[in-house]
PDB file of N, CA and C in Angstrom:
ATOM      1  N   MET Y   1      51.864  84.552-144.569  1.00 50.00           N
ATOM      2  CA  MET Y   1      53.347  84.692-145.214  1.00 50.00           C
ATOM      3  C   MET Y   1      53.042  84.928-147.010  1.00 50.00           C
ATOM      4  N   LYS Y   2      52.333  85.572-147.465  1.00 61.00           N
ATOM      5  CA  LYS Y   2      52.332  85.156-148.901  1.00 61.00           C
ATOM      6  C   LYS Y   2      53.620  85.957-149.303  1.00 61.00           C
ATOM      7  N   THR Y   3      53.965  87.457-148.856  1.00 65.00           N
ATOM      8  CA  THR Y   3      54.725  88.000-150.275  1.00 65.00           C
ATOM      9  C   THR Y   3      56.196  87.880-149.005  1.00 65.00           C
ATOM     10  N   THR Y   4      57.014  88.564-150.022  1.00 85.00           N
ATOM     11  CA  THR Y   4      57.936  87.917-149.965  1.00 85.00           C
ATOM     12  C   THR Y   4      58.451  89.294-148.842  1.00 85.00           C
ATOM     13  N   VAL Y   5      58.693  90.195-149.184  1.00 88.00           N
ATOM     14  CA  VAL Y   5      58.482  91.185-148.542  1.00 88.00           C
ATOM     15  C   VAL Y   5      57.927  90.754-146.654  1.00 88.00           C
ATOM     16  N   ALA Y   6      57.116  90.711-146.597  1.00 89.00           N
ATOM     17  CA  ALA Y   6      56.586  89.751-145.253  1.00 89.00           C
ATOM     18  C   ALA Y   6      56.907  89.219-144.309  1.00 89.00           C
ATOM     19  N   ARG Y   7      57.724  88.203-145.939  1.00 91.00           N
ATOM     20  CA  ARG Y   7      58.549  86.894-145.505  1.00 91.00           C
ATOM     21  C   ARG Y   7      60.375  87.566-145.165  1.00 91.00           C
ATOM     22  N   LYS Y   8      60.648  88.797-145.386  1.00 93.00           N
ATOM     23  CA  LYS Y   8      61.894  88.164-145.635  1.00 93.00           C
ATOM     24  C   LYS Y   8      61.584  89.594-144.436  1.00 93.00           C
ATOM     25  N   GLY Y   9      61.473  90.184-143.631  1.00 93.00           N
ATOM     26  CA  GLY Y   9      60.811  90.940-142.416  1.00 93.00           C
ATOM     27  C   GLY Y   9      60.944  89.875-141.465  1.00 93.00           C
ATOM     28  N   ALA Y  10      59.599  88.966-141.623  1.00 93.00           N
ATOM     29  CA  ALA Y  10      59.979  87.705-140.474  1.00 93.00           C
ATOM     30  C   ALA Y  10      61.069  86.567-139.821  1.00 93.00           C
ATOM     31  N   TYR Y  11      62.037  87.289-140.509  1.00 95.00           N
ATOM     32  CA  TYR Y  11      63.635  86.232-141.182  1.00 95.00           C
ATOM     33  C   TYR Y  11      64.061  86.888-140.850  1.00 95.00           C
ATOM     34  N   ILE Y  12      64.030  88.171-140.361  1.00 95.00           N
ATOM     35  CA  ILE Y  12      65.168  89.557-140.530  1.00 95.00           C
ATOM     36  C   ILE Y  12      65.097  89.560-138.609  1.00 95.00           C
ATOM     37  N   GLY Y  13      63.412  89.997-138.889  1.00 95.00           N
ATOM     38  CA  GLY Y  13      63.324  90.277-136.712  1.00 95.00           C
ATOM     39  C   GLY Y  13      63.635  88.722-136.625  1.00 95.00           C
ATOM     40  N   ALA Y  14      63.719  87.331-137.014  1.00 95.00           N
ATOM     41  CA  ALA Y  14      63.625  86.337-135.936  1.00 95.00           C
ATOM     42  C   ALA Y  14      65.323  86.566-135.752  1.00 95.00           C
ATOM     43  N   GLY Y  15      66.130  87.040-136.676  1.00 96.00           N
ATOM     44  CA  GLY Y  15      67.366  86.888-136.526  1.00 96.00           C
ATOM     45  C   GLY Y  15      67.582  87.896-135.583  1.00 96.00           C
ATOM     46  N   ALA Y  16      67.694  88.685-135.200  1.00 96.00           N
ATOM     47  CA  ALA Y  16      67.324  90.030-134.285  1.00 96.00           C
ATOM     48  C   ALA Y  16      66.388  89.484-133.081  1.00 96.00           C
ATOM     49  N   GLY Y  17      65.817  88.913-133.249  1.00 96.00           N
ATOM     50  CA  GLY Y  17      65.345  88.147-132.209  1.00 96.00           C
ATOM     51  C   GLY Y  17      66.170  87.107-131.524  1.00 96.00           C
ATOM     52  N   LEU Y  18      66.831  86.124-131.726  1.00 96.00           N
ATOM     53  CA  LEU Y  18      68.255  85.673-131.810  1.00 96.00           C
ATOM     54  C   LEU Y  18      69.679  86.149-131.035  1.00 96.00           C
ATOM     55  N   VAL Y  19      69.459  87.214-131.368  1.00 96.00           N
ATOM     56  CA  VAL Y  19      71.140  87.973-130.452  1.00 96.00           C
ATOM     57  C   VAL Y  19      70.170  88.851-129.808  1.00 96.00           C
ATOM     58  N   LEU Y  20      69.119  88.814-130.025  1.00 95.00           N
ATOM     59  CA  LEU Y  20      68.299  89.850-128.215  1.00 95.00           C
ATOM     60  C   LEU Y  20      68.793  88.403-127.306  1.00 95.00           C
ATOM     61  N   PHE Y  21      68.132  87.790-128.006  1.00 96.00           N
ATOM     62  CA  PHE Y  21      67.373  86.591-126.889  1.00 96.00           C
ATOM     63  C   PHE Y  21      68.834  85.654-126.580  1.00 96.00           C
ATOM     64  N   ALA Y  22      70.168  85.987-127.022  1.00 94.00           N
ATOM     65  CA  ALA Y  22      71.614  85.545-126.631  1.00 94.00           C
ATOM     66  C   ALA Y  22      72.349  86.849-126.044  1.00 94.00           C
ATOM     67  N   ILE Y  23      71.894  87.715-126.002  1.00 94.00           N
ATOM     68  CA  ILE Y  23      72.498  88.638-124.782  1.00 94.00           C
ATOM     69  C   ILE Y  23      71.458  88.810-123.367  1.00 94.00           C
ATOM     70  N   PHE Y  24      70.664  88.824-123.675  1.00 94.00           N
ATOM     71  CA  PHE Y  24      69.648  89.540-122.553  1.00 94.00           C
ATOM     72  C   PHE Y  24      68.369  88.917-122.478  1.00 94.00           C
ATOM     73  N   GLY Y  25      68.104  87.229-122.888  1.00 94.00           N
ATOM     74  CA  GLY Y  25      67.464  86.285-122.667  1.00 94.00           C
ATOM     75  C   GLY Y  25      68.203  84.647-122.162  1.00 94.00           C
ATOM     76  N   LEU Y  26      69.263  84.942-121.989  1.00 94.00           N
ATOM     77  CA  LEU Y  26      69.976  83.887-121.054  1.00 94.00           C
ATOM     78  C   LEU Y  26      69.563  83.526-119.752  1.00 94.00           C
ATOM     79  N   LEU Y  27      69.998  84.511-119.660  1.00 95.00           N
ATOM     80  CA  LEU Y  27      70.561  84.776-117.782  1.00 95.00           C
ATOM     81  C   LEU Y  27      69.450  84.686-117.125  1.00 95.00           C
ATOM     82  N   PRO Y  28      68.519  86.008-117.468  1.00 95.00           N
ATOM     83  CA  PRO Y  28      67.084  86.181-117.001  1.00 95.00           C
ATOM     84  C   PRO Y  28      66.475  84.358-116.974  1.00 95.00           C
ATOM     85  N   GLY Y  29      66.353  84.542-117.978  1.00 95.00           N
ATOM     86  CA  GLY Y  29      65.582  83.027-118.503  1.00 95.00           C
ATOM     87  C   GLY Y  29      66.261  81.738-117.046  1.00 95.00           C
ATOM     88  N   SER Y  30      67.473  81.452-117.641  1.00 96.00           N
ATOM     89  CA  SER Y  30      67.837  80.333-116.057  1.00 96.00           C
ATOM     90  C   SER Y  30      67.389  80.952-114.801  1.00 96.00           C
ATOM     91  N   LEU Y  31      67.807  81.924-114.637  1.00 96.00           N
ATOM     92  CA  LEU Y  31      67.603  82.231-113.091  1.00 96.00           C
ATOM     93  C   LEU Y  31      66.189  82.572-112.606  1.00 96.00           C
ATOM     94  N   LEU Y  32      65.428  83.245-113.388  1.00 96.00           N
ATOM     95  CA  LEU Y  32      63.932  82.789-112.889  1.00 96.00           C
ATOM     96  C   LEU Y  32      63.297  80.916-113.136  1.00 96.00           C
ATOM     97  N   GLY Y  33      63.665  80.988-113.985  1.00 97.00           N
ATOM     98  CA  GLY Y  33      63.396  79.134-114.151  1.00 97.00           C
ATOM     99  C   GLY Y  33      64.482  78.570-113.125  1.00 97.00           C
ATOM    100  N   GLY Y  34      65.087  78.931-113.040  1.00 96.00           N
ATOM    101  CA  GLY Y  34      66.165  77.973-111.822  1.00 96.00           C
ATOM    102  C   GLY Y  34      64.487  78.869-110.145  1.00 96.00           C
ATOM    103  N   ALA Y  35      65.050  79.451-110.024  1.00 97.00           N
ATOM    104  CA  ALA Y  35      64.462  79.552-109.304  1.00 97.00           C
ATOM    105  C   ALA Y  35      62.324  79.140-108.850  1.00 97.00           C
ATOM    106  N   ALA Y  36      62.487  79.033-110.160  1.00 97.00           N
ATOM    107  CA  ALA Y  36      60.389  77.984-109.912  1.00 97.00           C
ATOM    108  C   ALA Y  36      60.910  76.693-109.032  1.00 97.00           C
ATOM    109  N   GLY Y  37      62.543  75.913-110.370  1.00 96.00           N
ATOM    110  CA  GLY Y  37      62.416  74.844-110.158  1.00 96.00           C
ATOM    111  C   GLY Y  37      63.119  74.262-108.876  1.00 96.00           C
ATOM    112  N   ILE Y  38      63.722  75.443-107.950  1.00 96.00           N
ATOM    113  CA  ILE Y  38      63.999  75.141-106.490  1.00 96.00           C
ATOM    114  C   ILE Y  38      62.470  75.230-105.904  1.00 96.00           C
ATOM    115  N   ASN Y  39      61.609  76.493-106.063  1.00 96.00           N
ATOM    116  CA  ASN Y  39      60.292  75.781-105.101  1.00 96.00           C
ATOM    117  C   ASN Y  39      59.940  74.949-105.809  1.00 96.00           C
ATOM    118  N   VAL Y  40      59.507  73.893-107.247  1.00 96.00           N
ATOM    119  CA  VAL Y  40      58.908  73.211-106.850  1.00 96.00           C
ATOM    120  C   VAL Y  40      59.696  71.595-106.294  1.00 96.00           C
ATOM    121  N   ALA Y  41      61.134  72.308-106.058  1.00 95.00           N
ATOM    122  CA  ALA Y  41      61.866  71.200-105.336  1.00 95.00           C
ATOM    123  C   ALA Y  41      61.326  70.694-104.208  1.00 95.00           C
ATOM    124  N   GLY Y  42      60.799  72.744-103.516  1.00 95.00           N
ATOM    125  CA  GLY Y  42      60.777  72.435-101.859  1.00 95.00           C
ATOM    126  C   GLY Y  42      59.296  71.998-102.102  1.00 95.00           C
ATOM    127  N   TRP Y  43      58.031  72.130-103.043  1.00 96.00           N
ATOM    128  CA  TRP Y  43      57.363  71.780-101.741  1.00 96.00           C
ATOM    129  C   TRP Y  43      57.392  70.552-102.025  1.00 96.00           C
ATOM    130  N   ILE Y  44      57.989  69.913-103.032  1.00 95.00           N
ATOM    131  CA  ILE Y  44      58.232  68.110-103.141  1.00 95.00           C
ATOM    132  C   ILE Y  44      58.909  67.341-102.368  1.00 95.00           C
ATOM    133  N   PHE Y  45      60.186  68.267-101.692  1.00 93.00           N
ATOM    134  CA  PHE Y  45      60.437  67.659-101.017  1.00 93.00           C
ATOM    135  C   PHE Y  45      61.541  68.448 -99.468  1.00 93.00           C
ATOM    136  N   GLY Y  46      60.585  69.536 -99.377  1.00 92.00           N
ATOM    137  CA  GLY Y  46      60.911  69.868 -98.078  1.00 92.00           C
ATOM    138  C   GLY Y  46      62.399  70.811 -98.315  1.00 92.00           C
ATOM    139  N   LEU Y  47      61.292  72.350 -97.503  1.00 90.00           N
ATOM    140  CA  LEU Y  47      63.235  73.322 -97.740  1.00 90.00           C
ATOM    141  C   LEU Y  47      63.312  73.222 -96.491  1.00 90.00           C
ATOM    142  N   PRO Y  48      65.099  73.269 -96.405  1.00 91.00           N
ATOM    143  CA  PRO Y  48      65.938  73.008 -97.047  1.00 91.00           C
ATOM    144  C   PRO Y  48      65.745  72.203 -97.949  1.00 91.00           C
ATOM    145  N   LEU Y  49      66.574  72.463 -99.255  1.00 90.00           N
ATOM    146  CA  LEU Y  49      66.869  71.289-100.349  1.00 90.00           C
ATOM    147  C   LEU Y  49      68.586  70.543-100.192  1.00 90.00           C
ATOM    148  N   ASP Y  50      68.177  69.434 -99.961  1.00 91.00           N
ATOM    149  CA  ASP Y  50      69.479  68.531-100.052  1.00 91.00           C
ATOM    150  C   ASP Y  50      69.784  68.332-101.165  1.00 91.00           C
ATOM    151  N   PRO Y  51      71.428  68.011-101.139  1.00 91.00           N
ATOM    152  CA  PRO Y  51      71.897  68.493-102.072  1.00 91.00           C
ATOM    153  C   PRO Y  51      72.084  66.755-103.090  1.00 91.00           C
ATOM    154  N   GLY Y  52      70.814  66.523-103.701  1.00 93.00           N
ATOM    155  CA  GLY Y  52      70.735  65.226-103.826  1.00 93.00           C
ATOM    156  C   GLY Y  52      70.309  65.663-106.230  1.00 93.00           C
ATOM    157  N   LEU Y  53      70.374  64.037-106.214  1.00 96.00           N
ATOM    158  CA  LEU Y  53      70.532  64.182-107.556  1.00 96.00           C
ATOM    159  C   LEU Y  53      68.927  64.574-107.892  1.00 96.00           C
ATOM    160  N   LEU Y  54      67.816  63.974-107.361  1.00 95.00           N
ATOM    161  CA  LEU Y  54      66.832  63.903-107.941  1.00 95.00           C
ATOM    162  C   LEU Y  54      65.966  65.301-107.434  1.00 95.00           C
ATOM    163  N   GLN Y  55      67.234  66.191-106.545  1.00 95.00           N
ATOM    164  CA  GLN Y  55      66.654  67.722-106.468  1.00 95.00           C
ATOM    165  C   GLN Y  55      67.082  69.029-107.470  1.00 95.00           C
ATOM    166  N   ARG Y  56      67.979  68.112-107.841  1.00 96.00           N
ATOM    167  CA  ARG Y  56      69.265  69.190-109.068  1.00 96.00           C
ATOM    168  C   ARG Y  56      68.118  68.894-110.467  1.00 96.00           C
ATOM    169  N   VAL Y  57      67.595  67.928-110.558  1.00 97.00           N
ATOM    170  CA  VAL Y  57      67.307  67.531-112.098  1.00 97.00           C
ATOM    171  C   VAL Y  57      65.943  68.860-111.940  1.00 97.00           C
ATOM    172  N   PHE Y  58      65.231  68.364-111.014  1.00 96.00           N
ATOM    173  CA  PHE Y  58      64.331  69.881-110.736  1.00 96.00           C
ATOM    174  C   PHE Y  58      64.492  70.507-111.360  1.00 96.00           C
ATOM    175  N   VAL Y  59      65.645  71.160-109.838  1.00 96.00           N
ATOM    176  CA  VAL Y  59      66.012  72.999-110.543  1.00 96.00           C
ATOM    177  C   VAL Y  59      66.107  72.844-112.210  1.00 96.00           C
ATOM    178  N   LEU Y  60      67.705  71.678-112.881  1.00 97.00           N
ATOM    179  CA  LEU Y  60      67.735  72.243-113.749  1.00 97.00           C
ATOM    180  C   LEU Y  60      66.397  71.926-114.665  1.00 97.00           C
ATOM    181  N   ALA Y  61      65.486  71.111-114.447  1.00 97.00           N
ATOM    182  CA  ALA Y  61      64.331  71.111-115.769  1.00 97.00           C
ATOM    183  C   ALA Y  61      63.619  72.429-116.015  1.00 97.00           C
ATOM    184  N   GLY Y  62      64.202  73.185-114.047  1.00 97.00           N
ATOM    185  CA  GLY Y  62      63.553  74.729-114.472  1.00 97.00           C
ATOM    186  C   GLY Y  62      64.387  75.546-115.008  1.00 97.00           C
ATOM    187  N   MET Y  63      65.423  75.430-114.941  1.00 97.00           N
ATOM    188  CA  MET Y  63      65.902  76.216-115.987  1.00 97.00           C
ATOM    189  C   MET Y  63      65.994  75.962-117.311  1.00 97.00           C
ATOM    190  N   LEU Y  64      66.193  75.186-117.567  1.00 98.00           N
ATOM    191  CA  LEU Y  64      65.895  74.197-118.947  1.00 98.00           C
ATOM    192  C   LEU Y  64      64.617  75.252-119.187  1.00 98.00           C
ATOM    193  N   ALA Y  65      63.723  75.128-118.662  1.00 97.00           N
ATOM    194  CA  ALA Y  65      62.096  75.531-118.932  1.00 97.00           C
ATOM    195  C   ALA Y  65      62.334  77.210-119.345  1.00 97.00           C
ATOM    196  N   GLY Y  66      62.575  77.718-118.405  1.00 97.00           N
ATOM    197  CA  GLY Y  66      63.029  79.601-118.693  1.00 97.00           C
ATOM    198  C   GLY Y  66      64.143  79.569-120.292  1.00 97.00           C
ATOM    199  N   VAL Y  67      64.850  79.305-119.510  1.00 97.00           N
ATOM    200  CA  VAL Y  67      65.250  79.176-121.082  1.00 97.00           C
ATOM    201  C   VAL Y  67      64.102  79.225-122.537  1.00 97.00           C
ATOM    202  N   LEU Y  68      64.117  78.318-122.242  1.00 97.00           N
ATOM    203  CA  LEU Y  68      63.145  78.288-123.266  1.00 97.00           C
ATOM    204  C   LEU Y  68      62.720  78.660-123.955  1.00 97.00           C
ATOM    205  N   VAL Y  69      61.568  79.377-122.091  1.00 97.00           N
ATOM    206  CA  VAL Y  69      60.144  80.356-122.582  1.00 97.00           C
ATOM    207  C   VAL Y  69      61.320  81.445-123.292  1.00 97.00           C
ATOM    208  N   ALA Y  70      61.834  82.527-122.362  1.00 96.00           N
ATOM    209  CA  ALA Y  70      62.622  83.271-122.995  1.00 96.00           C
ATOM    210  C   ALA Y  70      62.734  83.305-124.675  1.00 96.00           C
ATOM    211  N   GLY Y  71      63.403  81.820-124.707  1.00 96.00           N
ATOM    212  CA  GLY Y  71      63.554  81.880-126.313  1.00 96.00           C
ATOM    213  C   GLY Y  71      61.921  82.192-127.274  1.00 96.00           C
ATOM    214  N   VAL Y  72      61.450  81.077-127.367  1.00 97.00           N
ATOM    215  CA  VAL Y  72      60.527  81.441-127.556  1.00 97.00           C
ATOM    216  C   VAL Y  72      60.140  83.111-127.394  1.00 97.00           C
ATOM    217  N   ALA Y  73      59.198  82.887-126.392  1.00 97.00           N
ATOM    218  CA  ALA Y  73      58.936  84.921-126.323  1.00 97.00           C
ATOM    219  C   ALA Y  73      59.587  85.712-127.277  1.00 97.00           C
ATOM    220  N   ILE Y  74      60.502  86.035-127.078  1.00 96.00           N
ATOM    221  CA  ILE Y  74      62.098  86.497-127.394  1.00 96.00           C
ATOM    222  C   ILE Y  74      61.111  87.053-129.206  1.00 96.00           C
ATOM    223  N   VAL Y  75      61.907  85.756-130.043  1.00 96.00           N
ATOM    224  CA  VAL Y  75      61.819  85.059-131.173  1.00 96.00           C
ATOM    225  C   VAL Y  75      60.607  85.199-132.060  1.00 96.00           C
ATOM    226  N   THR Y  76      59.579  84.600-130.854  1.00 97.00           N
ATOM    227  CA  THR Y  76      58.653  85.025-131.561  1.00 97.00           C
ATOM    228  C   THR Y  76      58.667  86.587-131.577  1.00 97.00           C
ATOM    229  N   ALA Y  77      58.308  87.482-130.707  1.00 97.00           N
ATOM    230  CA  ALA Y  77      57.448  88.787-130.480  1.00 97.00           C
ATOM    231  C   ALA Y  77      58.596  89.514-131.504  1.00 97.00           C
ATOM    232  N   THR Y  78      60.418  89.076-131.737  1.00 97.00           N
ATOM    233  CA  THR Y  78      60.555  89.592-132.824  1.00 97.00           C
ATOM    234  C   THR Y  78      60.110  90.013-134.282  1.00 97.00           C
ATOM    235  N   ALA Y  79      60.311  88.214-134.218  1.00 96.00           N
ATOM    236  CA  ALA Y  79      59.501  88.111-135.765  1.00 96.00           C
ATOM    237  C   ALA Y  79      58.406  88.746-136.063  1.00 96.00           C
ATOM    238  N   THR Y  80      57.423  88.540-135.749  1.00 96.00           N
ATOM    239  CA  THR Y  80      56.012  89.216-135.955  1.00 96.00           C
ATOM    240  C   THR Y  80      56.177  90.314-136.014  1.00 96.00           C
ATOM    241  N   VAL Y  81      57.296  90.832-135.346  1.00 96.00           N
ATOM    242  CA  VAL Y  81      57.510  92.822-135.660  1.00 96.00           C
ATOM    243  C   VAL Y  81      58.460  92.996-136.793  1.00 96.00           C
ATOM    244  N   GLY Y  82      58.848  91.973-137.867  1.00 95.00           N
ATOM    245  CA  GLY Y  82      59.164  91.714-138.986  1.00 95.00           C
ATOM    246  C   GLY Y  82      58.531  92.352-139.794  1.00 95.00           C
ATOM    247  N   TRP Y  83      57.591  90.775-139.522  1.00 94.00           N
ATOM    248  CA  TRP Y  83      56.380  90.098-140.483  1.00 94.00           C
ATOM    249  C   TRP Y  83      55.411  92.075-140.908  1.00 94.00           C
ATOM    250  N   LEU Y  84      55.496  92.286-139.406  1.00 95.00           N
ATOM    251  CA  LEU Y  84      53.970  93.678-139.293  1.00 95.00           C
ATOM    252  C   LEU Y  84      54.936  94.514-140.569  1.00 95.00           C
ATOM    253  N   ALA Y  85      56.351  95.004-140.156  1.00 94.00           N
ATOM    254  CA  ALA Y  85      57.025  96.484-140.854  1.00 94.00           C
ATOM    255  C   ALA Y  85      57.277  95.384-142.149  1.00 94.00           C
ATOM    256  N   GLY Y  86      57.680  94.231-142.934  1.00 92.00           N
ATOM    257  CA  GLY Y  86      57.455  93.872-143.975  1.00 92.00           C
ATOM    258  C   GLY Y  86      56.268  93.646-144.410  1.00 92.00           C
ATOM    259  N   ARG Y  87      55.270  93.660-143.554  1.00 92.00           N
ATOM    260  CA  ARG Y  87      53.584  93.866-144.460  1.00 92.00           C
ATOM    261  C   ARG Y  87      53.533  95.714-144.116  1.00 92.00           C
ATOM    262  N   LEU Y  88      53.532  96.290-143.980  1.00 93.00           N
ATOM    263  CA  LEU Y  88      53.513  97.561-144.447  1.00 93.00           C
ATOM    264  C   LEU Y  88      54.110  97.627-145.294  1.00 93.00           C
ATOM    265  N   VAL Y  89      55.904  97.685-145.548  1.00 91.00           N
ATOM    266  CA  VAL Y  89      56.348  98.241-146.023  1.00 91.00           C
ATOM    267  C   VAL Y  89      55.473  97.636-148.067  1.00 91.00           C
ATOM    268  N   ASP Y  90      54.737  96.302-147.745  1.00 89.00           N
ATOM    269  CA  ASP Y  90      54.792  95.611-149.179  1.00 89.00           C
ATOM    270  C   ASP Y  90      52.749  96.725-149.306  1.00 89.00           C
ATOM    271  N   VAL Y  91      52.146  96.201-148.129  1.00 89.00           N
ATOM    272  CA  VAL Y  91      50.672  97.875-148.870  1.00 89.00           C
ATOM    273  C   VAL Y  91      51.252  99.322-148.759  1.00 89.00           C
ATOM    274  N   ALA Y  92      52.464  99.449-148.377  1.00 90.00           N
ATOM    275  CA  ALA Y  92      52.797 100.942-149.385  1.00 90.00           C
ATOM    276  C   ALA Y  92      53.012 101.155-150.439  1.00 90.00           C
ATOM    277  N   VAL Y  93      53.634 100.037-150.898  1.00 87.00           N
ATOM    278  CA  VAL Y  93      53.843  99.185-152.423  1.00 87.00           C
ATOM    279  C   VAL Y  93      53.107  99.551-153.026  1.00 87.00           C
ATOM    280  N   HIS Y  94      52.089  99.343-152.804  1.00 85.00           N
ATOM    281  CA  HIS Y  94      50.981  98.271-153.680  1.00 85.00           C
ATOM    282  C   HIS Y  94      49.969  99.794-153.597  1.00 85.00           C
ATOM    283  N   MET Y  95      50.227 100.613-152.620  1.00 88.00           N
ATOM    284  CA  MET Y  95      49.443 101.635-152.525  1.00 88.00           C
ATOM    285  C   MET Y  95      50.004 102.938-153.448  1.00 88.00           C
ATOM    286  N   LYS Y  96      50.945 102.921-153.204  1.00 87.00           N
ATOM    287  CA  LYS Y  96      51.748 103.482-154.660  1.00 87.00           C
ATOM    288  C   LYS Y  96      51.867 103.106-155.896  1.00 87.00           C
ATOM    289  N   GLU Y  97      51.587 101.661-156.374  1.00 84.00           N
ATOM    290  CA  GLU Y  97      51.822 101.547-156.957  1.00 84.00           C
ATOM    291  C   GLU Y  97      49.731 101.701-157.972  1.00 84.00           C
ATOM    292  N   ALA Y  98      48.931 102.057-157.179  1.00 82.00           N
ATOM    293  CA  ALA Y  98      47.622 102.001-157.191  1.00 82.00           C
ATOM    294  C   ALA Y  98      47.850 103.633-157.409  1.00 82.00           C
ATOM    295  N   SER Y  99      47.993 104.379-156.847  1.00 84.00           N
ATOM    296  CA  SER Y  99      48.058 105.608-157.058  1.00 84.00           C
ATOM    297  C   SER Y  99      48.662 105.581-158.371  1.00 84.00           C
ATOM    298  N   GLU Y 100      49.768 105.284-158.822  1.00 82.00           N
ATOM    299  CA  GLU Y 100      50.125 105.881-159.885  1.00 82.00           C
ATOM    300  C   GLU Y 100      49.004 105.074-160.920  1.00 82.00           C
ATOM    301  N   GLU Y 101      48.498 104.392-161.096  1.00 79.00           N
ATOM    302  CA  GLU Y 101      47.563 103.018-162.141  1.00 79.00           C
ATOM    303  C   GLU Y 101      46.240 104.036-162.566  1.00 79.00           C
ATOM    304  N   GLY Y 102      45.879 105.344-161.226  1.00 71.00           N
ATOM    305  CA  GLY Y 102      45.139 106.654-161.097  1.00 71.00           C
ATOM    306  C   GLY Y 102      44.205 105.351-160.256  1.00 71.00           C
ATOM    307  N   SER Y 103      44.367 104.889-159.617  1.00 56.00           N
ATOM    308  CA  SER Y 103      42.885 104.853-158.281  1.00 56.00           C
ATOM    309  C   SER Y 103      43.967 104.812-157.175  1.00 56.00           C
ATOM    310  N   ALA Y 104      43.128 105.639-156.302  1.00 51.00           N
ATOM    311  CA  ALA Y 104      44.082 106.700-155.123  1.00 51.00           C
ATOM    312  C   ALA Y 104      43.759 105.181-154.121  1.00 51.00           C
ATOM    313  N   THR Y 105      42.931 104.065-154.471  1.00 55.00           N
ATOM    314  CA  THR Y 105      43.118 103.075-153.614  1.00 55.00           C
ATOM    315  C   THR Y 105      43.018 102.099-153.130  1.00 55.00           C
ATOM    316  N   PRO Y 106      42.989 100.882-153.511  1.00 55.00           N
ATOM    317  CA  PRO Y 106      43.479  99.558-153.606  1.00 55.00           C
ATOM    318  C   PRO Y 106      41.439  99.479-154.384  1.00 55.00           C
ATOM    319  N   MET Y 107      40.813  99.762-152.984  1.00 59.00           N
ATOM    320  CA  MET Y 107      39.064  98.794-152.784  1.00 59.00           C
ATOM    321  C   MET Y 107      38.144  99.926-153.419  1.00 59.00           C
ATOM    322  N   GLU Y 108      38.012 100.947-154.518  1.00 54.00           N
ATOM    323  CA  GLU Y 108      38.060 101.554-155.644  1.00 54.00           C
ATOM    324  C   GLU Y 108      38.470 100.722-157.031  1.00 54.00           C
ATOM    325  N   ARG Y 109      39.280  99.869-157.133  1.00 51.00           N
ATOM    326  CA  ARG Y 109      39.797  99.492-158.740  1.00 51.00           C
ATOM    327  C   ARG Y 109      38.279  97.808-157.958  1.00 51.00           C
ATOM    328  N   ARG Y 110      37.769  98.038-157.600  1.00 52.00           N
ATOM    329  CA  ARG Y 110      37.117  96.707-157.434  1.00 52.00           C
ATOM    330  C   ARG Y 110      35.904  96.496-157.902  1.00 52.00           C
TER     331      ARG Y 110
END
C-alpha cells in the first residue's frame, strides 16, 4: 500500500466491513460457531449434553470462534475490495497524467 488513494480505499473498505459485520455477521457467526461447539462437546462428552460448566465452555468457545472467523473474513474481504478500488483509481489517475504528458501508457515512457 504505497499510494495514499489505495490506503484510503482500504480504510474505507475496512470501515464498511465492520458495519456489515455488525449487521450481518454477528448472528450467523455465533449460530454456526455454537453449533460447532455443540458438536465438539458432543464428541467429547456424548450426546445429549448435560448442562455442566465444561460443556458450556466448549459451546461458548465455539460461538466466540465463529464470531471471530466471520469478522475476520468480512473485514478482510471488504478491505481488499476497497484497496483494489483505490488502486484502480490511482492507476486511472496515473494513466491520465501519462496521456497528458504525451505518452499513451507508462510502459512507453521507459
